[in-house]
Coordinates of C-alpha atoms in Angstrom, one line a residue:
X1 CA 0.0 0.0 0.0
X2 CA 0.9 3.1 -1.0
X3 CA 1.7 6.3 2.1
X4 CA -0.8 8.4 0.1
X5 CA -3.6 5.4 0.9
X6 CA -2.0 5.0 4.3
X7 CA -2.8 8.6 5.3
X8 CA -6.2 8.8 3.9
X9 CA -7.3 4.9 6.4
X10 CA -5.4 6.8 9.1
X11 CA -7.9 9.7 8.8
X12 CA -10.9 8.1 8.0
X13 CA -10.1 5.0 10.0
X14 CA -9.3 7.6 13.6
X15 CA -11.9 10.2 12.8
X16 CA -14.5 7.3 12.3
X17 CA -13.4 5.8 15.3
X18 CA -13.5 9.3 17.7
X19 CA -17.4 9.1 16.5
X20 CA -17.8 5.4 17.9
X21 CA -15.7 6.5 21.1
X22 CA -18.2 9.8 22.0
X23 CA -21.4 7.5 21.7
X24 CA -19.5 4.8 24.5
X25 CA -18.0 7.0 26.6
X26 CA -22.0 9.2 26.1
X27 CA -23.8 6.1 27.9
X28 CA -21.2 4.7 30.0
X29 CA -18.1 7.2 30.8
X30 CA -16.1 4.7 32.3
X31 CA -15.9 2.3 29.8
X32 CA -12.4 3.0 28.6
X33 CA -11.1 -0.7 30.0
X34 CA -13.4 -2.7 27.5
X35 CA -13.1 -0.4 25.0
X36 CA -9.4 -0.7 24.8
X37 CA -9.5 -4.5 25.3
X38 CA -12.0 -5.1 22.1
X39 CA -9.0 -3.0 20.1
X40 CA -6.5 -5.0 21.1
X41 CA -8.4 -8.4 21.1
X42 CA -9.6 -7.5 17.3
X43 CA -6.3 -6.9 16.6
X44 CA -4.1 -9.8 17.6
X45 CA -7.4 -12.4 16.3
X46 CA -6.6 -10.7 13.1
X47 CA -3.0 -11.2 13.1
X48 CA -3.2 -14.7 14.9
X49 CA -5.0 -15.8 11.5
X50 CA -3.8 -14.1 8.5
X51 CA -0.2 -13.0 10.0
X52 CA 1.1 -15.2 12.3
X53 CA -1.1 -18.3 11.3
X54 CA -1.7 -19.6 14.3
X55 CA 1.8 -19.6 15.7
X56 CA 3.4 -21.4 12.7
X57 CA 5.4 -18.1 11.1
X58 CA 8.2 -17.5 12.8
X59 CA 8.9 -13.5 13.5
X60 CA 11.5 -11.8 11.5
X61 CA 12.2 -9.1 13.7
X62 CA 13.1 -10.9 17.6
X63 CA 10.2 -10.8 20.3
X64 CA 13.0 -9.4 22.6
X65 CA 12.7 -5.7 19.9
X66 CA 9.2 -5.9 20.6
X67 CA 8.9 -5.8 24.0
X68 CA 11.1 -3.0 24.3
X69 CA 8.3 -1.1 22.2
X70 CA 5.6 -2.4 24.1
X71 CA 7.0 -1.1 27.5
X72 CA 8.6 2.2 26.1
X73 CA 4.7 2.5 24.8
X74 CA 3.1 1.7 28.2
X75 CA 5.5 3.8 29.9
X76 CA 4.7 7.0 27.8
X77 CA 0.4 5.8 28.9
X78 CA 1.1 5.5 32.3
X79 CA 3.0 8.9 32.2
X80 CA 0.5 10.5 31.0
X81 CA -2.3 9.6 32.6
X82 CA -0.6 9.9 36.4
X83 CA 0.4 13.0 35.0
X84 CA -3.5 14.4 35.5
X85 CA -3.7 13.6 38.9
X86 CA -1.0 16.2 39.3
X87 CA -3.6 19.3 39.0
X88 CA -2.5 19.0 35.5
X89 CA -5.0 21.4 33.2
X90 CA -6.6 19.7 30.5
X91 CA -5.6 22.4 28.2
X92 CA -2.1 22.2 29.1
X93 CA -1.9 18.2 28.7
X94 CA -3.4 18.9 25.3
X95 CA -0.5 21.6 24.2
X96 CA 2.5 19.2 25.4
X97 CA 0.4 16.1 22.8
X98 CA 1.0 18.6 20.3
X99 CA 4.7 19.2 20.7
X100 CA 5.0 15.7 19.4
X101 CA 6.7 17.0 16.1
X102 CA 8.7 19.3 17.7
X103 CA 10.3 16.8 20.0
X104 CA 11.2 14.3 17.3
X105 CA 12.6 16.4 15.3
X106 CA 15.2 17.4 18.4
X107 CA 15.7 13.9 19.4
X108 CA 16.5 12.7 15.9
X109 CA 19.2 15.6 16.0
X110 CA 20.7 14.9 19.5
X111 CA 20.3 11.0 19.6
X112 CA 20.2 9.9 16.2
X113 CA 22.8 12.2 14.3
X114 CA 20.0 13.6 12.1
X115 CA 20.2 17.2 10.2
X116 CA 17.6 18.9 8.2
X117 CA 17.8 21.6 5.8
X118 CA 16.3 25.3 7.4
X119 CA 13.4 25.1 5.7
X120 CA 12.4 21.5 7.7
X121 CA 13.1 23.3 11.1
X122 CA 11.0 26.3 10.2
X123 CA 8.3 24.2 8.7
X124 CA 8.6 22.0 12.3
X125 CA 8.2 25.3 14.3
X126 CA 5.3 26.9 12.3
X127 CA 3.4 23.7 12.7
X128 CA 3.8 23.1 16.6
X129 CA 3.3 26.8 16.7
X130 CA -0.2 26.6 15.0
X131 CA -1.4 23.8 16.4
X132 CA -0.2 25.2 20.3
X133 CA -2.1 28.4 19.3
X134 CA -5.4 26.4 18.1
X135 CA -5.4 24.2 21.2
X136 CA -5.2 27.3 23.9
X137 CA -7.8 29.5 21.7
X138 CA -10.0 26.4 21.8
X139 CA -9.3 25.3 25.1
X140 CA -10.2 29.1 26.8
X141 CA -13.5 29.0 25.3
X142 CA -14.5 25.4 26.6
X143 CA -12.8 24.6 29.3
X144 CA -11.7 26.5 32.5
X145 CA -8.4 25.5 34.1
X146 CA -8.7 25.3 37.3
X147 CA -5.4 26.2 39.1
X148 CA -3.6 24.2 41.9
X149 CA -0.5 24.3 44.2
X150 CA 2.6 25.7 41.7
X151 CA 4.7 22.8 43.2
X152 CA 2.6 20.1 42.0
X153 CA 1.8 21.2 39.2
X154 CA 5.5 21.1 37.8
X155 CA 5.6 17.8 39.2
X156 CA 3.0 17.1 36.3
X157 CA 4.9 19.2 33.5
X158 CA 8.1 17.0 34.6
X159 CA 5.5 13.9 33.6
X160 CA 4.4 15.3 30.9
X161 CA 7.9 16.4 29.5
X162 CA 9.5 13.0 30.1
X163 CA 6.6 11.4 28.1
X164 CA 6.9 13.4 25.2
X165 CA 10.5 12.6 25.2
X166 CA 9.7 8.9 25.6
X167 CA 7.1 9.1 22.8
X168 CA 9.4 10.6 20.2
X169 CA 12.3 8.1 21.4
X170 CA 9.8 4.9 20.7
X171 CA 9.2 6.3 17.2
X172 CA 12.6 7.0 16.3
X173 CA 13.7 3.6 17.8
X174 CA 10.5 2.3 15.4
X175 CA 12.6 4.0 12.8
X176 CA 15.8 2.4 13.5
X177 CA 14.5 -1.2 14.2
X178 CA 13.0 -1.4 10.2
X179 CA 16.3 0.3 8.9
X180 CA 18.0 -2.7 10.4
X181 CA 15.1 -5.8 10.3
X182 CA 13.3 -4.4 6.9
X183 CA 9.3 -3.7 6.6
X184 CA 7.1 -6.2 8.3
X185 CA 4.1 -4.0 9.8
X186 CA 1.8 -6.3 9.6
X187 CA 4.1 -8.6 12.0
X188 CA 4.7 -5.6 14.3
X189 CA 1.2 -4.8 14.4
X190 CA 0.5 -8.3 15.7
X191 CA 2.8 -8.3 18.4
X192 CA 2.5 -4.6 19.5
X193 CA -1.1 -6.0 20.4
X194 CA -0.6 -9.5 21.4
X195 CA 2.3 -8.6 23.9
X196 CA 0.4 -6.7 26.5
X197 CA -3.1 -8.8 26.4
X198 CA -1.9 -10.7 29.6
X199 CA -1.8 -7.0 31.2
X200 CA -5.8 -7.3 31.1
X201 CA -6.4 -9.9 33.7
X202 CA -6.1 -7.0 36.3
X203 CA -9.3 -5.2 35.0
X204 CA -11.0 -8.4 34.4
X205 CA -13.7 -7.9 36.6
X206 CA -14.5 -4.1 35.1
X207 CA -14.1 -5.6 31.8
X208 CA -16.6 -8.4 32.7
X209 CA -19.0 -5.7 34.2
X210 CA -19.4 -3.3 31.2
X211 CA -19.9 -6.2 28.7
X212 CA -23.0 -7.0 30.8
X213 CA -23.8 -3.3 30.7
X214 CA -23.4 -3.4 27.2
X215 CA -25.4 -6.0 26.4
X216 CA -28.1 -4.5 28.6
X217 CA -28.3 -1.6 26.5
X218 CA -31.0 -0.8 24.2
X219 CA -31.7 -3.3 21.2
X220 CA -30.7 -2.6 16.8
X221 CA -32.8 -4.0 14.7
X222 CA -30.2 -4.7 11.7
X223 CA -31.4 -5.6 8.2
X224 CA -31.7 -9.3 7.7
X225 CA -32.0 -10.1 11.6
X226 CA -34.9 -11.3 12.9
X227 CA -33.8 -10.3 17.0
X228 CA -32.5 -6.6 18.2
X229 CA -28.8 -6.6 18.5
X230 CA -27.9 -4.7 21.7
X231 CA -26.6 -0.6 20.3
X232 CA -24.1 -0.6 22.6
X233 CA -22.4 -3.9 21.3
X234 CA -22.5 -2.5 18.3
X235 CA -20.4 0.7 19.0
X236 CA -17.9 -1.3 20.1
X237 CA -17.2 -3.5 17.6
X238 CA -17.4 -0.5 15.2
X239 CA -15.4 1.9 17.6
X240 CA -12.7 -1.7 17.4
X241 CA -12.7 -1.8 13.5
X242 CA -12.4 1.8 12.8
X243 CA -9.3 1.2 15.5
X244 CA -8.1 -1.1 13.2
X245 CA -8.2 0.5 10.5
X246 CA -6.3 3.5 11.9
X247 CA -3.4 1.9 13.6
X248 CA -2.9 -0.6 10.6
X249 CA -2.5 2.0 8.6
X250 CA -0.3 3.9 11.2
X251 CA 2.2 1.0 10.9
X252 CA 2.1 0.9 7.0
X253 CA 3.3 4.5 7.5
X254 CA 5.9 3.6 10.2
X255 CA 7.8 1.1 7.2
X256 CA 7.2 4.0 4.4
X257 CA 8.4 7.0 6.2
X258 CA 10.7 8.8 8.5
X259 CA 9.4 9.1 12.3
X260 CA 9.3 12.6 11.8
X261 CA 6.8 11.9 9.0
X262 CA 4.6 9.8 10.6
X263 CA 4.2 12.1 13.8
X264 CA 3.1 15.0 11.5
X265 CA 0.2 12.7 9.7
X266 CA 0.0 12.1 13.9
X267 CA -0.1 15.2 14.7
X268 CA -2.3 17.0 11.8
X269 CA -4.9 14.3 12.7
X270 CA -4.7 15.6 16.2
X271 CA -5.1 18.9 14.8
X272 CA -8.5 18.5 13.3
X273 CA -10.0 16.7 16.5
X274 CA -9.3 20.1 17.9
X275 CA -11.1 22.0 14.8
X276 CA -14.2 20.1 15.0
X277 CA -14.3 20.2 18.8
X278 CA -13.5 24.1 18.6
X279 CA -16.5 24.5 15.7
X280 CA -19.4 22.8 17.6
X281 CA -18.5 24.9 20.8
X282 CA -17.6 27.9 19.5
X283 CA -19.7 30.9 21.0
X284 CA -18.7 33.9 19.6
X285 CA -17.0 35.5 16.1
X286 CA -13.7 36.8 18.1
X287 CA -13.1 33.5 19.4
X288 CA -13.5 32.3 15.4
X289 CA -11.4 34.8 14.1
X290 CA -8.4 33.5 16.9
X291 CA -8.6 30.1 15.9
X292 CA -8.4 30.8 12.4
X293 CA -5.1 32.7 12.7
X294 CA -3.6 29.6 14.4
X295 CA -4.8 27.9 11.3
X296 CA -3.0 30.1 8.6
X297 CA 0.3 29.6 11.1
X298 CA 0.0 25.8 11.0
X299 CA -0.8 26.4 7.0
X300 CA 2.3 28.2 6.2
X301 CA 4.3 25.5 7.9
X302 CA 2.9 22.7 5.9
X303 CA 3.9 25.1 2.8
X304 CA 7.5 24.9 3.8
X305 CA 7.2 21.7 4.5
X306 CA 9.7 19.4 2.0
X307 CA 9.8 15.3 1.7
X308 CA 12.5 14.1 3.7
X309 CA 13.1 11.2 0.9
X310 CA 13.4 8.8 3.7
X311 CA 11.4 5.5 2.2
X312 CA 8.8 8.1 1.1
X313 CA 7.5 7.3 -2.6
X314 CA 6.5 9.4 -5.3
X315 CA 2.7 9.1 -4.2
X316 CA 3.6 10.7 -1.2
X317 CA 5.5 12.9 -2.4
X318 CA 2.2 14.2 -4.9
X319 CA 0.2 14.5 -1.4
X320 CA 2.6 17.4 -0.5
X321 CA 3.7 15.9 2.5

């Protein structure tokens, strides 16, 4: 598959997948355990059958690599989410998610040796800049940060900083591991799921719980079936193939381009969660007019911004990217 088709699945796939999320989360808020374990489960079934076939393929790149991944990536969750109980704004969380780019662009420099030409950097800077900009004109309007003891709340920036950093290091190290093992995504999606199932067993019983809420909830009637199919049910299996579509795709990308890369289709996807959120709550014309000049800023980075030539091809290339 082509990066151009890769990013378009990425944006349907996550966007489509935000919708299912807001009608769970609507009926039952704390649903996030079940939600997270259909993902996962849908994912490894997948690869279990068409990629691993049962067991019988052996793994090109070593288990070893992908545990490494798997714990730098539950590090950077469990960072952020003890991180909030730091009197952490929401707000505030949201602008250090969209330093992403910024932070891998400085990594690759200091830890991997990388260099850019001055258009890159600038293109970099505009972007974070626009998207920062966006997040606290969007953020002022619809949420109020509450404020809390100064001491404890750079406890939570130190979290929040040593995340990012982890982030950008478990991308770059993505980077480094399909220089050196080739592209298998479909492999390191498997096991990127399969790895951390075990990890489940501990929310077992909430898991348990919400699937009987779930199937509690009110009935479907779907063409072709004679009995209601529980709507709740439903979500989540679509909220757990829309997943799949998204992070599939987010793994094509991670074989066909530069880290860098990937954590702008990343972060411009994040970037348009904050658009639509800002558009249905948006009260007043002023508050319009700020949000749209963080758009032309984030704009007139993507302008500047050049191919890197890093395992892109010439359909990506064409997408401007």
């Amino acid at each position: 598959m082509s990066p151009l088709w890769a990013i378009i699945f990425v944006f349907v796939g996550c966007c489509s997948n935000v919708v299912f999320l807001e009608l769970l989360a609507r009926e039952k808020p704390g649903c996030g355990n079940i939600v997270t374990f259909a993902q996962f489960f849908l994912i490894f079934l997948e690869g279990l059958i068409f990629t691993s076939k049962f067991g019988t393929v052996k793994p090109v790149i070593p288990i070893k690599v992908y545990i490494k991944i798997v714990s730098l990536f539950g590090v950077v969750q469990i960072v952020n989410n003890l991180a909030l109980k730091y009197d952490i704004p929401m707000p505030l969380h949201m602008i250090f998610r969209a330093g992403s780019l910024l932070a891998n662009m400085i990594l690759g420099v200091l830890i991997m040796g990388k260099s850019y030409k001055i258009g890159k950097y600038l293109s970099v800077l505009l972007i974070t800049v626009g998207i920062v900009l966006c997040t606290i004109m969007s953020a002022s309007n619809i949420h109020e940060t509450k404020s809390g003891d100064v001491f404890t709340m750079g406890i939570g920036i130190c979290l929040l900083i040593f995340a990012l950093a982890m982030s950008a290091l478990m991308g770059l190290y993505q980077e480094k591991i399909y220089k050196t093992h080739g592209k298998h995504p479909r492999e390191a999606l498997f096991f990127n799921h399969a790895l951390p199932l075990p990890l489940f067993l501990f929310f077992y019983n909430d898991i348990v719980y919400h699937f009987k809420e779930f199937s509690e909830s009110a009935p479907i009637t779907l063409p072709g079936v004679n009995y209601g199919v529980p709507c709740l049910l439903l979500f989540l299996l679509g909220n757990a193939v829309t997943q799949y579509i998204c992070i599939n795709n987010v793994f094509v990308l991670t074989t066909e381009c530069s880290s860098l890369t990937v954590t702008l289709v990343v972060t411009l996807l994040y970037f348009n969660f904050i658009i639509i959120m800002s558009n249905l709550d948006r009260k007043t014309a002023e508050a319009i007019e700020h949000v749209n000049q963080a758009e032309k800023c984030l704009k007139t980075g993507l302008l500047k911004w050049k191919p890197d030539h890093e395992g892109a091809s010439s359909e990506y290339e064409k997408a401007g990217l």
